PDB file of C-alpha atoms and ligand atoms in Angstrom:
ATOM      1  CA  UNK A1464     -29.762  47.237 -41.488  1.00  0.00           C
ATOM      2  CA  UNK A1465     -28.968  44.064 -40.528  1.00  0.00           C
ATOM      3  CA  UNK A1466     -27.727  41.122 -42.425  1.00  0.00           C
ATOM      4  CA  UNK A1467     -28.091  37.413 -42.332  1.00  0.00           C
ATOM      5  CA  UNK A1468     -25.755  35.092 -42.943  1.00  0.00           C
ATOM      6  CA  UNK A1469     -26.226  30.996 -42.932  1.00  0.00           C
ATOM      7  CA  UNK A1470     -23.324  30.404 -40.425  1.00  0.00           C
ATOM      8  CA  UNK A1471     -22.749  31.676 -37.490  1.00  0.00           C
ATOM      9  CA  UNK A1472     -21.515  35.344 -38.192  1.00  0.00           C
ATOM     10  CA  UNK A1473     -22.976  38.004 -36.826  1.00  0.00           C
ATOM     11  CA  UNK A1474     -23.225  41.789 -38.707  1.00  0.00           C
ATOM     12  CA  UNK A1475     -23.071  44.819 -36.242  1.00  0.00           C
ATOM     13  CA  UNK A1476     -23.331  47.131 -39.301  1.00  0.00           C
ATOM     14  CA  UNK A1477     -21.688  50.101 -37.104  1.00  0.00           C
ATOM     15  CA  UNK A1478     -18.787  48.390 -38.508  1.00  0.00           C
ATOM     16  CA  UNK A1479     -18.954  48.935 -41.888  1.00  0.00           C
ATOM     17  CA  UNK A1480     -19.338  52.811 -41.370  1.00  0.00           C
ATOM     18  CA  UNK A1481     -16.630  53.389 -38.722  1.00  0.00           C
ATOM     19  CA  UNK A1482     -13.632  50.028 -39.675  1.00  0.00           C
ATOM     20  CA  UNK A1483     -11.801  52.350 -42.357  1.00  0.00           C
ATOM     21  CA  UNK A1484     -11.707  55.375 -40.080  1.00  0.00           C
ATOM     22  CA  UNK A1485     -10.537  53.161 -36.760  1.00  0.00           C
ATOM     23  CA  UNK A1486      -7.962  51.556 -39.859  1.00  0.00           C
ATOM     24  CA  UNK A1487      -6.313  54.770 -40.625  1.00  0.00           C
ATOM     25  CA  UNK A1488      -5.704  56.098 -36.702  1.00  0.00           C
ATOM     26  CA  UNK A1489      -4.191  52.485 -35.917  1.00  0.00           C
ATOM     27  CA  UNK A1490      -1.944  52.254 -38.722  1.00  0.00           C
ATOM     28  CA  UNK A1491      -0.283  55.133 -37.144  1.00  0.00           C
ATOM     29  CA  UNK A1492       0.082  53.074 -33.193  1.00  0.00           C
ATOM     30  CA  UNK A1493       1.189  49.857 -35.107  1.00  0.00           C
ATOM     31  CA  UNK A1494       4.283  47.192 -35.230  1.00  0.00           C
ATOM     32  CA  UNK A1495       4.826  45.108 -37.662  1.00  0.00           C
ATOM     33  CA  UNK A1496       5.347  41.331 -36.009  1.00  0.00           C
ATOM     34  CA  UNK A1497       3.360  42.799 -32.751  1.00  0.00           C
ATOM     35  CA  UNK A1498       0.162  41.073 -31.867  1.00  0.00           C
ATOM     36  CA  UNK A1499      -2.715  43.195 -30.935  1.00  0.00           C
ATOM     37  CA  UNK A1500      -5.019  42.222 -28.757  1.00  0.00           C
ATOM     38  CA  UNK A1501      -9.094  43.245 -28.615  1.00  0.00           C
ATOM     39  CA  UNK A1502     -10.945  43.294 -26.327  1.00  0.00           C
ATOM     40  CA  UNK A1503     -14.954  43.130 -27.239  1.00  0.00           C
ATOM     41  CA  UNK A1504     -14.324  42.314 -30.705  1.00  0.00           C
ATOM     42  CA  UNK A1505     -18.070  41.173 -30.934  1.00  0.00           C
ATOM     43  CA  UNK A1506     -19.130  39.925 -34.415  1.00  0.00           C
ATOM     44  CA  UNK A1507     -16.138  39.993 -35.448  1.00  0.00           C
ATOM     45  CA  UNK A1508     -15.968  42.210 -38.560  1.00  0.00           C
ATOM     46  CA  UNK A1509     -13.239  44.161 -37.453  1.00  0.00           C
ATOM     47  CA  UNK A1510     -10.549  42.193 -36.141  1.00  0.00           C
ATOM     48  CA  UNK A1511     -10.648  40.402 -39.565  1.00  0.00           C
ATOM     49  CA  UNK A1512     -10.581  43.897 -41.934  1.00  0.00           C
ATOM     50  CA  UNK A1513      -8.220  44.845 -39.197  1.00  0.00           C
ATOM     51  CA  UNK A1514      -5.891  42.054 -39.627  1.00  0.00           C
ATOM     52  CA  UNK A1515      -6.887  41.209 -43.935  1.00  0.00           C
ATOM     53  CA  UNK A1516      -5.362  46.066 -43.649  1.00  0.00           C
ATOM     54  CA  UNK A1517      -2.582  44.829 -41.536  1.00  0.00           C
ATOM     55  CA  UNK A1518      -1.203  41.265 -42.821  1.00  0.00           C
ATOM     56  CA  UNK A1519       2.500  42.505 -41.253  1.00  0.00           C
ATOM     57  CA  UNK A1520       0.625  42.087 -37.204  1.00  0.00           C
ATOM     58  CA  UNK A1521      -1.269  39.315 -35.365  1.00  0.00           C
ATOM     59  CA  UNK A1522      -5.474  40.068 -34.190  1.00  0.00           C
ATOM     60  CA  UNK A1523      -6.307  38.044 -31.386  1.00  0.00           C
ATOM     61  CA  UNK A1524      -9.812  39.268 -30.417  1.00  0.00           C
ATOM     62  CA  UNK A1525     -11.584  38.077 -27.350  1.00  0.00           C
ATOM     63  CA  UNK A1526     -15.465  38.592 -26.377  1.00  0.00           C
ATOM     64  CA  UNK A1527     -16.721  37.186 -23.456  1.00  0.00           C
ATOM     65  CA  UNK A1528     -19.911  35.692 -25.032  1.00  0.00           C
ATOM     66  CA  UNK A1529     -20.575  32.107 -26.905  1.00  0.00           C
ATOM     67  CA  UNK A1530     -21.786  34.070 -29.587  1.00  0.00           C
ATOM     68  CA  UNK A1531     -20.023  36.190 -30.341  1.00  0.00           C
ATOM     69  CA  UNK A1532     -17.214  33.834 -29.993  1.00  0.00           C
ATOM     70  CA  UNK A1533     -18.613  31.722 -32.833  1.00  0.00           C
ATOM     71  CA  UNK A1534     -19.607  34.842 -35.231  1.00  0.00           C
ATOM     72  CA  UNK A1535     -16.061  35.751 -34.998  1.00  0.00           C
ATOM     73  CA  UNK A1536     -14.440  32.237 -36.195  1.00  0.00           C
ATOM     74  CA  UNK A1537     -17.151  32.159 -38.829  1.00  0.00           C
ATOM     75  CA  UNK A1538     -15.848  35.084 -40.070  1.00  0.00           C
ATOM     76  CA  UNK A1539     -12.142  34.006 -39.455  1.00  0.00           C
ATOM     77  CA  UNK A1540     -12.189  31.186 -41.776  1.00  0.00           C
ATOM     78  CA  UNK A1541     -15.243  32.962 -44.419  1.00  0.00           C
ATOM     79  CA  UNK A1542     -12.248  35.461 -44.991  1.00  0.00           C
ATOM     80  CA  UNK A1543      -9.870  32.882 -45.087  1.00  0.00           C
ATOM     81  CA  UNK A1544      -7.009  34.267 -42.444  1.00  0.00           C
ATOM     82  CA  UNK A1545      -8.366  30.505 -40.353  1.00  0.00           C
ATOM     83  CA  UNK A1546      -3.736  30.450 -40.668  1.00  0.00           C
ATOM     84  CA  UNK A1547      -2.979  33.713 -39.475  1.00  0.00           C
ATOM     85  CA  UNK A1548      -6.000  35.432 -37.467  1.00  0.00           C
ATOM     86  CA  UNK A1549      -5.750  32.428 -33.505  1.00  0.00           C
ATOM     87  CA  UNK A1550      -9.528  31.407 -31.697  1.00  0.00           C
ATOM     88  CA  UNK A1551     -11.575  34.272 -30.374  1.00  0.00           C
ATOM     89  CA  UNK A1552     -10.130  34.514 -26.283  1.00  0.00           C
ATOM     90  CA  UNK A1553     -13.474  33.720 -23.304  1.00  0.00           C
ATOM     91  CA  UNK A1554     -12.815  37.169 -21.855  1.00  0.00           C
ATOM     92  CA  UNK A1555     -14.512  39.033 -20.041  1.00  0.00           C
ATOM     93  CA  UNK A1556     -12.519  41.960 -18.631  1.00  0.00           C
ATOM     94  CA  UNK A1557     -14.211  41.484 -15.231  1.00  0.00           C
ATOM     95  CA  UNK A1558     -12.905  37.403 -14.469  1.00  0.00           C
ATOM     96  CA  UNK A1559      -9.034  38.522 -13.543  1.00  0.00           C
ATOM     97  CA  UNK A1560      -6.676  37.214 -14.307  1.00  0.00           C
ATOM     98  CA  UNK A1561      -7.635  37.483 -17.854  1.00  0.00           C
ATOM     99  CA  UNK A1562      -6.742  33.791 -19.462  1.00  0.00           C
ATOM    100  CA  UNK A1563      -3.281  34.875 -21.284  1.00  0.00           C
ATOM    101  CA  UNK A1564      -0.776  32.789 -21.828  1.00  0.00           C
ATOM    102  CA  UNK A1565       2.866  34.694 -20.944  1.00  0.00           C
ATOM    103  CA  UNK A1566       3.798  32.796 -24.295  1.00  0.00           C
ATOM    104  CA  UNK A1567       0.446  35.552 -25.913  1.00  0.00           C
ATOM    105  CA  UNK A1568       1.654  39.083 -22.988  1.00  0.00           C
ATOM    106  CA  UNK A1569       5.044  38.215 -24.350  1.00  0.00           C
ATOM    107  CA  UNK A1570       4.195  39.326 -27.960  1.00  0.00           C
ATOM    108  CA  UNK A1571       0.839  41.644 -27.537  1.00  0.00           C
ATOM    109  CA  UNK A1572       1.797  45.954 -28.495  1.00  0.00           C
ATOM    110  CA  UNK A1573      -1.037  47.106 -27.288  1.00  0.00           C
ATOM    111  CA  UNK A1574      -4.813  46.859 -26.764  1.00  0.00           C
ATOM    112  CA  UNK A1575      -7.997  48.091 -28.847  1.00  0.00           C
ATOM    113  CA  UNK A1576     -11.366  47.902 -27.462  1.00  0.00           C
ATOM    114  CA  UNK A1577     -13.938  49.612 -29.484  1.00  0.00           C
ATOM    115  CA  UNK A1578     -17.028  50.949 -27.782  1.00  0.00           C
ATOM    116  CA  UNK A1579     -17.464  48.652 -24.862  1.00  0.00           C
ATOM    117  CA  UNK A1580     -17.706  51.206 -22.368  1.00  0.00           C
ATOM    118  CA  UNK A1581     -20.424  52.318 -22.801  1.00  0.00           C
ATOM    119  CA  UNK A1582     -22.938  49.259 -22.939  1.00  0.00           C
ATOM    120  CA  UNK A1583     -20.936  48.114 -20.064  1.00  0.00           C
ATOM    121  CA  UNK A1584     -20.719  48.645 -16.175  1.00  0.00           C
ATOM    122  CA  UNK A1585     -18.245  51.159 -15.334  1.00  0.00           C
ATOM    123  CA  UNK A1586     -16.392  48.493 -12.732  1.00  0.00           C
ATOM    124  CA  UNK A1587     -15.687  47.291 -16.919  1.00  0.00           C
ATOM    125  CA  UNK A1588     -13.737  50.398 -17.161  1.00  0.00           C
ATOM    126  CA  UNK A1589     -11.791  49.829 -14.295  1.00  0.00           C
ATOM    127  CA  UNK A1590     -11.164  46.558 -14.285  1.00  0.00           C
ATOM    128  CA  UNK A1591      -9.956  46.557 -17.995  1.00  0.00           C
ATOM    129  CA  UNK A1592      -7.185  49.953 -17.378  1.00  0.00           C
ATOM    130  CA  UNK A1593      -6.331  47.134 -13.884  1.00  0.00           C
ATOM    131  CA  UNK A1594      -6.332  44.683 -16.410  1.00  0.00           C
ATOM    132  CA  UNK A1595      -4.909  45.830 -19.476  1.00  0.00           C
ATOM    133  CA  UNK A1596      -1.412  47.043 -17.683  1.00  0.00           C
ATOM    134  CA  UNK A1597      -0.372  43.832 -16.712  1.00  0.00           C
ATOM    135  CA  UNK A1598       0.090  43.342 -20.345  1.00  0.00           C
ATOM    136  CA  UNK A1599       1.576  46.011 -21.666  1.00  0.00           C
ATOM    137  CA  UNK A1600       5.288  47.266 -21.104  1.00  0.00           C
ATOM    138  CA  UNK A1601       6.689  50.476 -20.738  1.00  0.00           C
ATOM    139  CA  UNK A1602       5.671  53.096 -23.857  1.00  0.00           C
ATOM    140  CA  UNK A1603       2.093  50.671 -25.194  1.00  0.00           C
ATOM    141  CA  UNK A1604      -1.404  50.568 -25.928  1.00  0.00           C
ATOM    142  CA  UNK A1605      -4.344  51.092 -24.843  1.00  0.00           C
ATOM    143  CA  UNK A1606      -6.968  52.801 -27.090  1.00  0.00           C
ATOM    144  CA  UNK A1607     -10.598  52.629 -26.645  1.00  0.00           C
ATOM    145  CA  UNK A1608     -13.538  54.083 -29.794  1.00  0.00           C
ATOM    146  CA  UNK A1609     -16.849  54.985 -28.522  1.00  0.00           C
ATOM    147  CA  UNK A1610     -18.512  58.439 -28.256  1.00  0.00           C
ATOM    148  CA  UNK A1611     -17.665  59.775 -24.436  1.00  0.00           C
ATOM    149  CA  UNK A1612     -19.211  63.292 -22.518  1.00  0.00           C
ATOM    150  CA  UNK A1613     -16.712  65.817 -22.183  1.00  0.00           C
ATOM    151  CA  UNK A1614     -16.353  68.762 -19.557  1.00  0.00           C
ATOM    152  CA  UNK A1615     -15.218  71.122 -22.710  1.00  0.00           C
ATOM    153  CA  UNK A1616     -17.703  70.411 -24.811  1.00  0.00           C
ATOM    154  CA  UNK A1617     -20.741  70.357 -25.878  1.00  0.00           C
ATOM    155  CA  UNK A1618     -22.810  66.490 -26.562  1.00  0.00           C
ATOM    156  CA  UNK A1619     -24.308  66.092 -28.777  1.00  0.00           C
ATOM    157  CA  UNK A1620     -27.893  65.575 -29.271  1.00  0.00           C
ATOM    158  CA  UNK A1621     -27.234  61.733 -31.174  1.00  0.00           C
ATOM    159  CA  UNK A1622     -25.225  61.136 -28.940  1.00  0.00           C
ATOM    160  CA  UNK A1623     -27.684  62.490 -26.002  1.00  0.00           C
ATOM    161  CA  UNK A1624     -30.242  60.429 -26.709  1.00  0.00           C
ATOM    162  CA  UNK A1625     -27.575  57.151 -26.751  1.00  0.00           C
ATOM    163  CA  UNK A1626     -27.523  57.815 -23.492  1.00  0.00           C
ATOM    164  CA  UNK A1627     -30.489  58.031 -22.916  1.00  0.00           C
ATOM    165  CA  UNK A1628     -31.701  54.873 -24.577  1.00  0.00           C
ATOM    166  CA  UNK A1629     -28.370  53.237 -22.794  1.00  0.00           C
ATOM    167  CA  UNK A1630     -29.763  53.412 -19.816  1.00  0.00           C
ATOM    168  CA  UNK A1631     -32.936  52.796 -20.241  1.00  0.00           C
ATOM    169  CA  UNK A1632     -31.244  49.747 -21.938  1.00  0.00           C
ATOM    170  CA  UNK A1633     -29.485  48.176 -18.302  1.00  0.00           C
ATOM    171  CA  UNK A1634     -28.803  51.771 -14.994  1.00  0.00           C
ATOM    172  CA  UNK A1635     -25.231  50.596 -15.286  1.00  0.00           C
ATOM    173  CA  UNK A1636     -24.383  51.538 -19.024  1.00  0.00           C
ATOM    174  CA  UNK A1637     -24.647  54.681 -20.166  1.00  0.00           C
ATOM    175  CA  UNK A1638     -21.645  56.968 -22.126  1.00  0.00           C
ATOM    176  CA  UNK A1639     -18.854  57.346 -19.874  1.00  0.00           C
ATOM    177  CA  UNK A1640     -17.150  60.769 -19.122  1.00  0.00           C
ATOM    178  CA  UNK A1641     -13.857  61.293 -20.535  1.00  0.00           C
ATOM    179  CA  UNK A1642     -11.642  63.220 -17.509  1.00  0.00           C
ATOM    180  CA  UNK A1643     -12.900  60.071 -15.397  1.00  0.00           C
ATOM    181  CA  UNK A1644     -11.589  57.482 -17.176  1.00  0.00           C
ATOM    182  CA  UNK A1645      -8.155  60.095 -17.860  1.00  0.00           C
ATOM    183  CA  UNK A1646      -8.367  59.969 -14.126  1.00  0.00           C
ATOM    184  CA  UNK A1647      -9.067  55.800 -13.957  1.00  0.00           C
ATOM    185  CA  UNK A1648      -5.734  55.573 -16.579  1.00  0.00           C
ATOM    186  CA  UNK A1649      -3.351  57.788 -14.670  1.00  0.00           C
ATOM    187  CA  UNK A1650      -4.975  55.639 -11.528  1.00  0.00           C
ATOM    188  CA  UNK A1651      -3.118  53.327 -13.111  1.00  0.00           C
ATOM    189  CA  UNK A1652       0.061  54.180 -14.937  1.00  0.00           C
ATOM    190  CA  UNK A1653      -1.056  55.128 -18.496  1.00  0.00           C
ATOM    191  CA  UNK A1654      -0.301  58.958 -19.929  1.00  0.00           C
ATOM    192  CA  UNK A1655      -3.512  60.209 -22.117  1.00  0.00           C
ATOM    193  CA  UNK A1656      -0.919  60.406 -25.185  1.00  0.00           C
ATOM    194  CA  UNK A1657      -4.258  61.634 -27.856  1.00  0.00           C
ATOM    195  CA  UNK A1658      -7.663  62.340 -29.031  1.00  0.00           C
ATOM    196  CA  UNK A1659      -8.811  61.764 -32.405  1.00  0.00           C
ATOM    197  CA  UNK A1660     -12.451  63.303 -33.323  1.00  0.00           C
ATOM    198  CA  UNK A1661     -13.588  60.329 -35.596  1.00  0.00           C
ATOM    199  CA  UNK A1662     -16.742  60.726 -37.472  1.00  0.00           C
ATOM    200  CA  UNK A1663     -20.392  60.550 -35.864  1.00  0.00           C
ATOM    201  CA  UNK A1664     -19.312  62.438 -32.411  1.00  0.00           C
ATOM    202  CA  UNK A1665     -16.550  59.365 -32.083  1.00  0.00           C
ATOM    203  CA  UNK A1666     -13.644  59.892 -30.185  1.00  0.00           C
ATOM    204  CA  UNK A1667     -10.464  56.926 -30.319  1.00  0.00           C
ATOM    205  CA  UNK A1668      -8.413  57.936 -26.869  1.00  0.00           C
ATOM    206  CA  UNK A1669      -4.781  55.921 -27.168  1.00  0.00           C
ATOM    207  CA  UNK A1670      -3.801  56.627 -23.531  1.00  0.00           C
ATOM    208  CA  UNK A1671       0.609  54.978 -22.869  1.00  0.00           C
ATOM    209  CA  UNK A1672       1.983  52.748 -20.610  1.00  0.00           C
ATOM    210  CA  UNK A1673       3.570  55.598 -19.065  1.00  0.00           C
TER     211      UNK A1673
HETATM  212  C1  SAM B1744     -20.896  47.508 -28.389  1.00  0.00           C
HETATM  213  S1  SAM B1744     -20.280  45.873 -28.642  1.00  0.00           S
HETATM  214  C2  SAM B1744     -18.836  45.861 -29.669  1.00  0.00           C
HETATM  215  C3  SAM B1744     -18.486  45.177 -30.389  1.00  0.00           C
HETATM  216  C4  SAM B1744     -17.671  44.989 -31.360  1.00  0.00           C
HETATM  217  N1  SAM B1744     -16.209  45.932 -30.160  1.00  0.00           N
HETATM  218  C5  SAM B1744     -17.697  46.565 -32.272  1.00  0.00           C
HETATM  219  O1  SAM B1744     -17.521  47.901 -32.300  1.00  0.00           O
HETATM  220  O2  SAM B1744     -18.876  45.980 -33.426  1.00  0.00           O
HETATM  221  C6  SAM B1744     -20.382  45.694 -27.147  1.00  0.00           C
HETATM  222  C7  SAM B1744     -19.397  44.068 -26.993  1.00  0.00           C
HETATM  223  O3  SAM B1744     -18.889  44.106 -25.456  1.00  0.00           O
HETATM  224  C8  SAM B1744     -19.083  42.813 -24.822  1.00  0.00           C
HETATM  225  N2  SAM B1744     -18.187  43.449 -23.915  1.00  0.00           N
HETATM  226  C9  SAM B1744     -19.571  43.770 -22.428  1.00  0.00           C
HETATM  227  N3  SAM B1744     -19.079  43.336 -21.521  1.00  0.00           N
HETATM  228  C10 SAM B1744     -17.827  43.008 -21.945  1.00  0.00           C
HETATM  229  C11 SAM B1744     -16.916  41.927 -20.795  1.00  0.00           C
HETATM  230  N4  SAM B1744     -17.033  41.993 -19.324  1.00  0.00           N
HETATM  231  N5  SAM B1744     -16.016  41.867 -21.177  1.00  0.00           N
HETATM  232  C12 SAM B1744     -15.506  41.711 -22.064  1.00  0.00           C
HETATM  233  N6  SAM B1744     -16.010  42.140 -23.086  1.00  0.00           N
HETATM  234  C13 SAM B1744     -17.523  42.488 -23.147  1.00  0.00           C
HETATM  235  C14 SAM B1744     -19.827  42.362 -25.726  1.00  0.00           C
HETATM  236  O4  SAM B1744     -20.317  40.939 -25.273  1.00  0.00           O
HETATM  237  C15 SAM B1744     -20.128  43.421 -26.642  1.00  0.00           C
HETATM  238  O5  SAM B1744     -19.682  41.813 -28.027  1.00  0.00           O
END
């Protein structure tokens, strides 16, 4: 159940269930003194959690929704991270080029996008890959997390129901086929490094610039 706070902090309950598992995956892919850019940070709960978990890095959040950026700011303040974490960036993957400064671009070592691509039109997935490659050097990664369809695996009934409910809210939303995402990734110079099965029928997928 969603918690209500008196400041602008939002509570996305799933973040508390999946953050430890996502952090475990991230821990294999991050290096100290690096900046990691999170696309579609939502409430900011993942952001502050990862920043506290990995104090040697800088976690740069972003989201196009003002209420989400206000929530992220409030979480940063609430967790006492104002001197460590930058303010969230107003970043819509389809508004290109992304508002990333040259200095930030030179520091980014990886991009993480959790639970966005099924809750946005397919054009957002394309934009995510097309634009991410401009901010990543060889061997740097783009990590996706969420539910997917896979050609060779049966889809769980919970994911089929989730897909239906997303499409009923917006016909342009819905779970994506991992094979179609891979195609976009390859077209943009990424290789598929790893697919990690996660709890609740989710996947973490690591792509790397070849
Ligand atoms: C389901 S929420 C996930 C938030 C967070 N990553 C999480 O897992 O709790 C989807 C997020 O995608 C963001 N989003 C939707 N369309 C977007 C776009 N075109 N560019 C960037 N973010 C977008 C929304 O604002 C929202 O914060």
